[in-house]
Short mmCIF file of C-alpha atoms in Angstrom, two decimals:
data_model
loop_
_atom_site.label_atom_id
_atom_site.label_comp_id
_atom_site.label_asym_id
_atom_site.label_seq_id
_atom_site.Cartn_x
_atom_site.Cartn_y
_atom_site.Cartn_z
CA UNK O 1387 0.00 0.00 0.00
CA UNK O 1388 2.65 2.78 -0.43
CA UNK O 1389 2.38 5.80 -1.89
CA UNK O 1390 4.62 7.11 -4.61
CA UNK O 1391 8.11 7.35 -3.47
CA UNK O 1392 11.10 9.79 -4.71
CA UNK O 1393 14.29 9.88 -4.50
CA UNK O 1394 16.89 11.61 -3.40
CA UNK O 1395 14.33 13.75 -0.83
CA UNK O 1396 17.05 16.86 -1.25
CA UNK O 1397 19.55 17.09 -3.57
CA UNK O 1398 22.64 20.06 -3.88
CA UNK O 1399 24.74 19.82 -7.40
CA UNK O 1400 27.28 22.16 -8.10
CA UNK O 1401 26.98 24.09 -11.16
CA UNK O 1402 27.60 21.84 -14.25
CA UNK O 1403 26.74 18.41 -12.75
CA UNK O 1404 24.98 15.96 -14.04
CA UNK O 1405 22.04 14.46 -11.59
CA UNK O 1406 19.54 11.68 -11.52
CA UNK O 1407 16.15 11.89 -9.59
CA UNK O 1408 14.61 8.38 -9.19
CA UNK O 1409 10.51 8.04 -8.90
CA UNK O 1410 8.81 4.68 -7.97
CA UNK O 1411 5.15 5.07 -8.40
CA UNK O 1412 2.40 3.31 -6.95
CA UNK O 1413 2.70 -0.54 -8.37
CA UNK O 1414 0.53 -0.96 -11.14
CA UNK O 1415 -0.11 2.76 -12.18
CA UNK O 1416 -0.16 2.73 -15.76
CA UNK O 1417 0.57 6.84 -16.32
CA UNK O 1418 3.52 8.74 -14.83
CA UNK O 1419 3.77 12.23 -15.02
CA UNK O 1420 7.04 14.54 -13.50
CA UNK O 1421 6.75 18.08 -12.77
CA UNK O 1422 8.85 21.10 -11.96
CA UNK O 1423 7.52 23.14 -9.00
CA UNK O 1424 8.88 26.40 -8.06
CA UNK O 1425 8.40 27.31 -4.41
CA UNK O 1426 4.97 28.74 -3.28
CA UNK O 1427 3.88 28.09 -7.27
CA UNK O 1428 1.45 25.75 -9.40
CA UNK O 1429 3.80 22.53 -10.74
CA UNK O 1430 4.63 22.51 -14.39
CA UNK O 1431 4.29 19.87 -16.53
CA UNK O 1432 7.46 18.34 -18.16
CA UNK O 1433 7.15 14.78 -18.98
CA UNK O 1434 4.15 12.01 -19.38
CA UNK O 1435 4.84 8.51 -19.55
CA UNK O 1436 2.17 5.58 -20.55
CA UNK O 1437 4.15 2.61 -18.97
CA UNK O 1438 7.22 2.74 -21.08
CA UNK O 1439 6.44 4.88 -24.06
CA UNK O 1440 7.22 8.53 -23.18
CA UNK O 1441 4.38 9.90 -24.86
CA UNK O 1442 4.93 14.09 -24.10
CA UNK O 1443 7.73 15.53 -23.37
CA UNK O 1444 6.86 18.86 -24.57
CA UNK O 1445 7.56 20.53 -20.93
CA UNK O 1446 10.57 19.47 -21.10
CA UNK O 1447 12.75 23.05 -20.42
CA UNK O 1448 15.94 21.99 -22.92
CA UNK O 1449 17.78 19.32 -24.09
CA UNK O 1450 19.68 18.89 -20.89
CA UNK O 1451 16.69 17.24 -19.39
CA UNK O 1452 16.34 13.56 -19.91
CA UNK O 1453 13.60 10.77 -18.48
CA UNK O 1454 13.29 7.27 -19.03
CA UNK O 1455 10.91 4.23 -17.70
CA UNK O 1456 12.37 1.72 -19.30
CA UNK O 1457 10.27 -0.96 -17.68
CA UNK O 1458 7.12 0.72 -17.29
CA UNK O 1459 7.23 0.81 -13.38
CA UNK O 1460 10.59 3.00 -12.53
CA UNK O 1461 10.86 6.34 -13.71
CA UNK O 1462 14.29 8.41 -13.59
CA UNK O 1463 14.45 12.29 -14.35
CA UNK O 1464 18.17 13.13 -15.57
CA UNK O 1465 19.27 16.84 -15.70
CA UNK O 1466 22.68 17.19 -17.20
CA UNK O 1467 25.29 20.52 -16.53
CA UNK O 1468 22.81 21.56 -14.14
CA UNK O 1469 22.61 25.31 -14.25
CA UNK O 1470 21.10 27.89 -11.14
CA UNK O 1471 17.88 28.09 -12.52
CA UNK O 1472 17.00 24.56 -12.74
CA UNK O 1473 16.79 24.80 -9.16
CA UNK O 1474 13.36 23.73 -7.74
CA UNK O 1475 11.28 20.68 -6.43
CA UNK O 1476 10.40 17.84 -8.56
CA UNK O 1477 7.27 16.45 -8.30
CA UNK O 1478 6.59 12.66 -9.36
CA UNK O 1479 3.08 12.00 -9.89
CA UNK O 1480 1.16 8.10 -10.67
CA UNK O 1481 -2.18 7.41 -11.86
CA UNK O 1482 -4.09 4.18 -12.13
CA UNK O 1483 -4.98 4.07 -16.07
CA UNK O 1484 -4.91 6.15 -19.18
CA UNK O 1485 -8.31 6.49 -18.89
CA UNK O 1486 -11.21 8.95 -17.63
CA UNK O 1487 -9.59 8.94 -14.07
CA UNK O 1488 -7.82 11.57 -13.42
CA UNK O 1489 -6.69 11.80 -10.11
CA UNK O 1490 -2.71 11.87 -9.91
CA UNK O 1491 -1.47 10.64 -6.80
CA UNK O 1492 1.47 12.28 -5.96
CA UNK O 1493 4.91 11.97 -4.67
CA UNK O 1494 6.81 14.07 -1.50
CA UNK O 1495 9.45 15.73 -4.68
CA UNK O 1496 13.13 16.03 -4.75
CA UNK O 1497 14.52 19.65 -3.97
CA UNK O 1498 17.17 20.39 -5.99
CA UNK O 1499 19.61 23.41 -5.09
CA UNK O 1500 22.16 24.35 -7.81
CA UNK O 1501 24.96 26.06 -6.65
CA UNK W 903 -2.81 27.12 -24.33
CA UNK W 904 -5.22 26.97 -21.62
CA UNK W 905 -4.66 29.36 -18.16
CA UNK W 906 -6.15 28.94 -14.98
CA UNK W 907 -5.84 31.71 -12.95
CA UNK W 908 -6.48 31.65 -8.91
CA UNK W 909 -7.32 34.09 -6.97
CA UNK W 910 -6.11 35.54 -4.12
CA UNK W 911 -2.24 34.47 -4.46
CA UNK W 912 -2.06 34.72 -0.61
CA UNK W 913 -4.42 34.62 2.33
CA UNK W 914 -3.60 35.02 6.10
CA UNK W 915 -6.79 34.41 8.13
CA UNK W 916 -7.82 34.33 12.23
CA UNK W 917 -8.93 30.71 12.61
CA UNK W 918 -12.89 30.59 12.68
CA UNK W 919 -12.96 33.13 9.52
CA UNK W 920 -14.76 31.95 6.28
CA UNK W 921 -12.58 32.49 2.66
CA UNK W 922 -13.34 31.48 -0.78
CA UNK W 923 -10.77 30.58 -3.38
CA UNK W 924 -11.52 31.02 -7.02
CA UNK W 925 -10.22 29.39 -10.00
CA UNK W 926 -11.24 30.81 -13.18
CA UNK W 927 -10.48 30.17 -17.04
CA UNK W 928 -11.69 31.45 -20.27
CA UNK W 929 -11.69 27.73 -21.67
CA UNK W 930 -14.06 25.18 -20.62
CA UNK W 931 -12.78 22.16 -18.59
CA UNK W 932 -14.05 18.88 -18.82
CA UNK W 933 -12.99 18.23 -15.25
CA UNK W 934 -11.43 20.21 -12.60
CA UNK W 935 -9.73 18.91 -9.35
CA UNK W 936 -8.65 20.83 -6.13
CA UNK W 937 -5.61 19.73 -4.39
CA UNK W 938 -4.14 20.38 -1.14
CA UNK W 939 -0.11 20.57 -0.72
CA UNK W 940 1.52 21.23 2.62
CA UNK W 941 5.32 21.97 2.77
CA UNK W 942 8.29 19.26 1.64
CA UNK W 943 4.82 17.16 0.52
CA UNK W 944 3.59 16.36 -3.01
CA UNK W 945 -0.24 17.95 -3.60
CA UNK W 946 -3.05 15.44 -2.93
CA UNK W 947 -6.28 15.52 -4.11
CA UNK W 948 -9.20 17.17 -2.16
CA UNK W 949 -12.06 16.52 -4.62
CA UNK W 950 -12.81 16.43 -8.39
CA UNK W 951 -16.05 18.01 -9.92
CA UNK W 952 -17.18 16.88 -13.40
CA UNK W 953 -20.52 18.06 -14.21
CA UNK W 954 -21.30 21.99 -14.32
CA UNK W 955 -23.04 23.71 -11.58
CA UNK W 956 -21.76 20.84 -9.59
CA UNK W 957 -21.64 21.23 -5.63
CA UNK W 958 -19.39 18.95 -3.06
CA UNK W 959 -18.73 18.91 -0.07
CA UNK W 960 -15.86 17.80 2.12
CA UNK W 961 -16.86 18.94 5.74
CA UNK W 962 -15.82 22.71 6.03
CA UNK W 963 -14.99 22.54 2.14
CA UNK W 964 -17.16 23.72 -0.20
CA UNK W 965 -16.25 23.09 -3.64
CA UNK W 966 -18.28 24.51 -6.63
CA UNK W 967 -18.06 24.07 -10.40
CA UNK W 968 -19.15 26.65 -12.80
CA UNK W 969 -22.41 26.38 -15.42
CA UNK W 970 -20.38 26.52 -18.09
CA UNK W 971 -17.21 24.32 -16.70
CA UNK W 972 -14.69 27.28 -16.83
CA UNK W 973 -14.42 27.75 -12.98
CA UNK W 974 -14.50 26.85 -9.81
CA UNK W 975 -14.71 28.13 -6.42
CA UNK W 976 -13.11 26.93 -2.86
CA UNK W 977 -15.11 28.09 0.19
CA UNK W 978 -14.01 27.24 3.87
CA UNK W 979 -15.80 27.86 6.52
CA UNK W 980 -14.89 28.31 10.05
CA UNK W 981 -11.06 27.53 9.16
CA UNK W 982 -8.55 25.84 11.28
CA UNK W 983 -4.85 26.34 11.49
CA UNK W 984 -4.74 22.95 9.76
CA UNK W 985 -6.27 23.92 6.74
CA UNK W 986 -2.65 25.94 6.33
CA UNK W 987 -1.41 24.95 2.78
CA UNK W 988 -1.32 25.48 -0.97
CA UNK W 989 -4.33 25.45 -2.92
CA UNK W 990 -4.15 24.42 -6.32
CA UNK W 991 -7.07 23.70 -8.89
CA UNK W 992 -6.22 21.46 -12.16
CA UNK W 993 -8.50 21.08 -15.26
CA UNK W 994 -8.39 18.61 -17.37
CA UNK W 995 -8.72 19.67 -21.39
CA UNK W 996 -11.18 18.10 -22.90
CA UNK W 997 -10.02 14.94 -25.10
CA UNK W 998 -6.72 15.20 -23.36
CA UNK W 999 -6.98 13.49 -20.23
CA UNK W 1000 -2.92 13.06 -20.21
CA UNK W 1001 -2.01 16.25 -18.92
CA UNK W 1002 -3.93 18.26 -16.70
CA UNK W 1003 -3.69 22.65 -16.74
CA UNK W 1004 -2.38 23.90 -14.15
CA UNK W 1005 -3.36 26.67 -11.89
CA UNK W 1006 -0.40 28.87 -9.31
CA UNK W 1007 -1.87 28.57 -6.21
CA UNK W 1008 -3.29 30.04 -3.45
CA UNK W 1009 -0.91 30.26 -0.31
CA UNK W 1010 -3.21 30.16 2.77
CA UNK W 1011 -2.57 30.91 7.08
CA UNK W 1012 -4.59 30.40 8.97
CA UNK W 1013 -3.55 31.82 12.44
CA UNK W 1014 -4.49 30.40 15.50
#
């Protein structure tokens, strides 16, 4: 009965690193979105997977930001040369089906500082 | 590109007050959910309205859905210092349940 899970819960990169934020969604969720949430603000849509097949990426801020579900369960968000302004909470968010439900059940985010 | 504005930003209220939250959008929705997020937490989901004119209810939460299905309204009465948190409404666009339209928030204290 867990909930969705993230990981790392904080995370500080230096300027230029590359990073990897890991989600695990509830088991069995078919539709995995990630989000970008800048403090005391609405999240942003960046990605939307439908098990494996990442089918919208059109959030996605530049070409340094990369996400895969390879098996259709695990989902990993990978910035590359981080820069200051990518600095912000991301949210990891599950939903049963593809269908007409669509409550997303959400994750607790990883806060990333970029220094 | 569909906007959902929210309205106020920020609230601080004495605990027993009533306040009303509005969400409002010149496109129609075909849903629209209300989620509560509280600090270092992901939002969760308060309620989702689907028909227009619909009315629910969630003890002191009031949650209202326009005629036409291009707002919504949050009303809490007698608020407690635990109803502290982030507001956010979502629509979903109609024939695109993958992605749902965001709105920014509203920040609300409630002070004991």
């Amino acid at each position: 009965g867990a909930g969705v899970s993230q990981s790392p819960r904080y995370k500080v990169a230096k300027r230029g690193q590359d990073v990897a934020l890991r989600c695990d969604p509830i088991s069995g969720h078919v539709s995995l979105f990630w989000y970008q949430q800048a403090l005391g603000q609405g999240p942003e849509f960046l990605t939307y997977f439908q098990n494996e097949a990442q089918l919208d990426k059109s959030g996605l801020p530049s070409d340094r930001f990369f996400a895969e579900r390879p098996e259709g369960s695990v989902s990993t968000l990978k910035i590359q040369r981080t820069q200051q302004e990518d600095s912000a909470v991301y949210l990891c968010a599950s939903r049963p089906t593809s269908g007409a439900s669509y409550e997303q059940y959400f994750g607790p985010g990883t806060r990333l500082t970029v220094t | 590109t569909q906007l959902l504005e929210q309205s106020p930003q920020f609230l601080s209220i004495q605990e027993g007050e009533n306040l009303t939250v509005y969400c409002n959008s010149s496109s129609v929705f075909s849903s629209l959910q209300w989620y509560r997020q509280e600090p270092g937490e992901g939002p969760v989901l308060l309620v989702t309205v689907v028909t227009g004119g619909e009315v629910k209810k969630l003890k002191r939460l009031t949650f209202q859905f326009g005629d036409a299905r291009k707002d919504s309204s949050l009303h809490i009465t007698a608020a407690q210092p635990g109803d502290t948190g982030l507001y956010l409404c979502a629509g979903a666009e109609i024939g695109n349940n993958r992605k749902l339209i965001w709105g920014l928030g509203t920040s609300l204290a409630v002070n004991p």
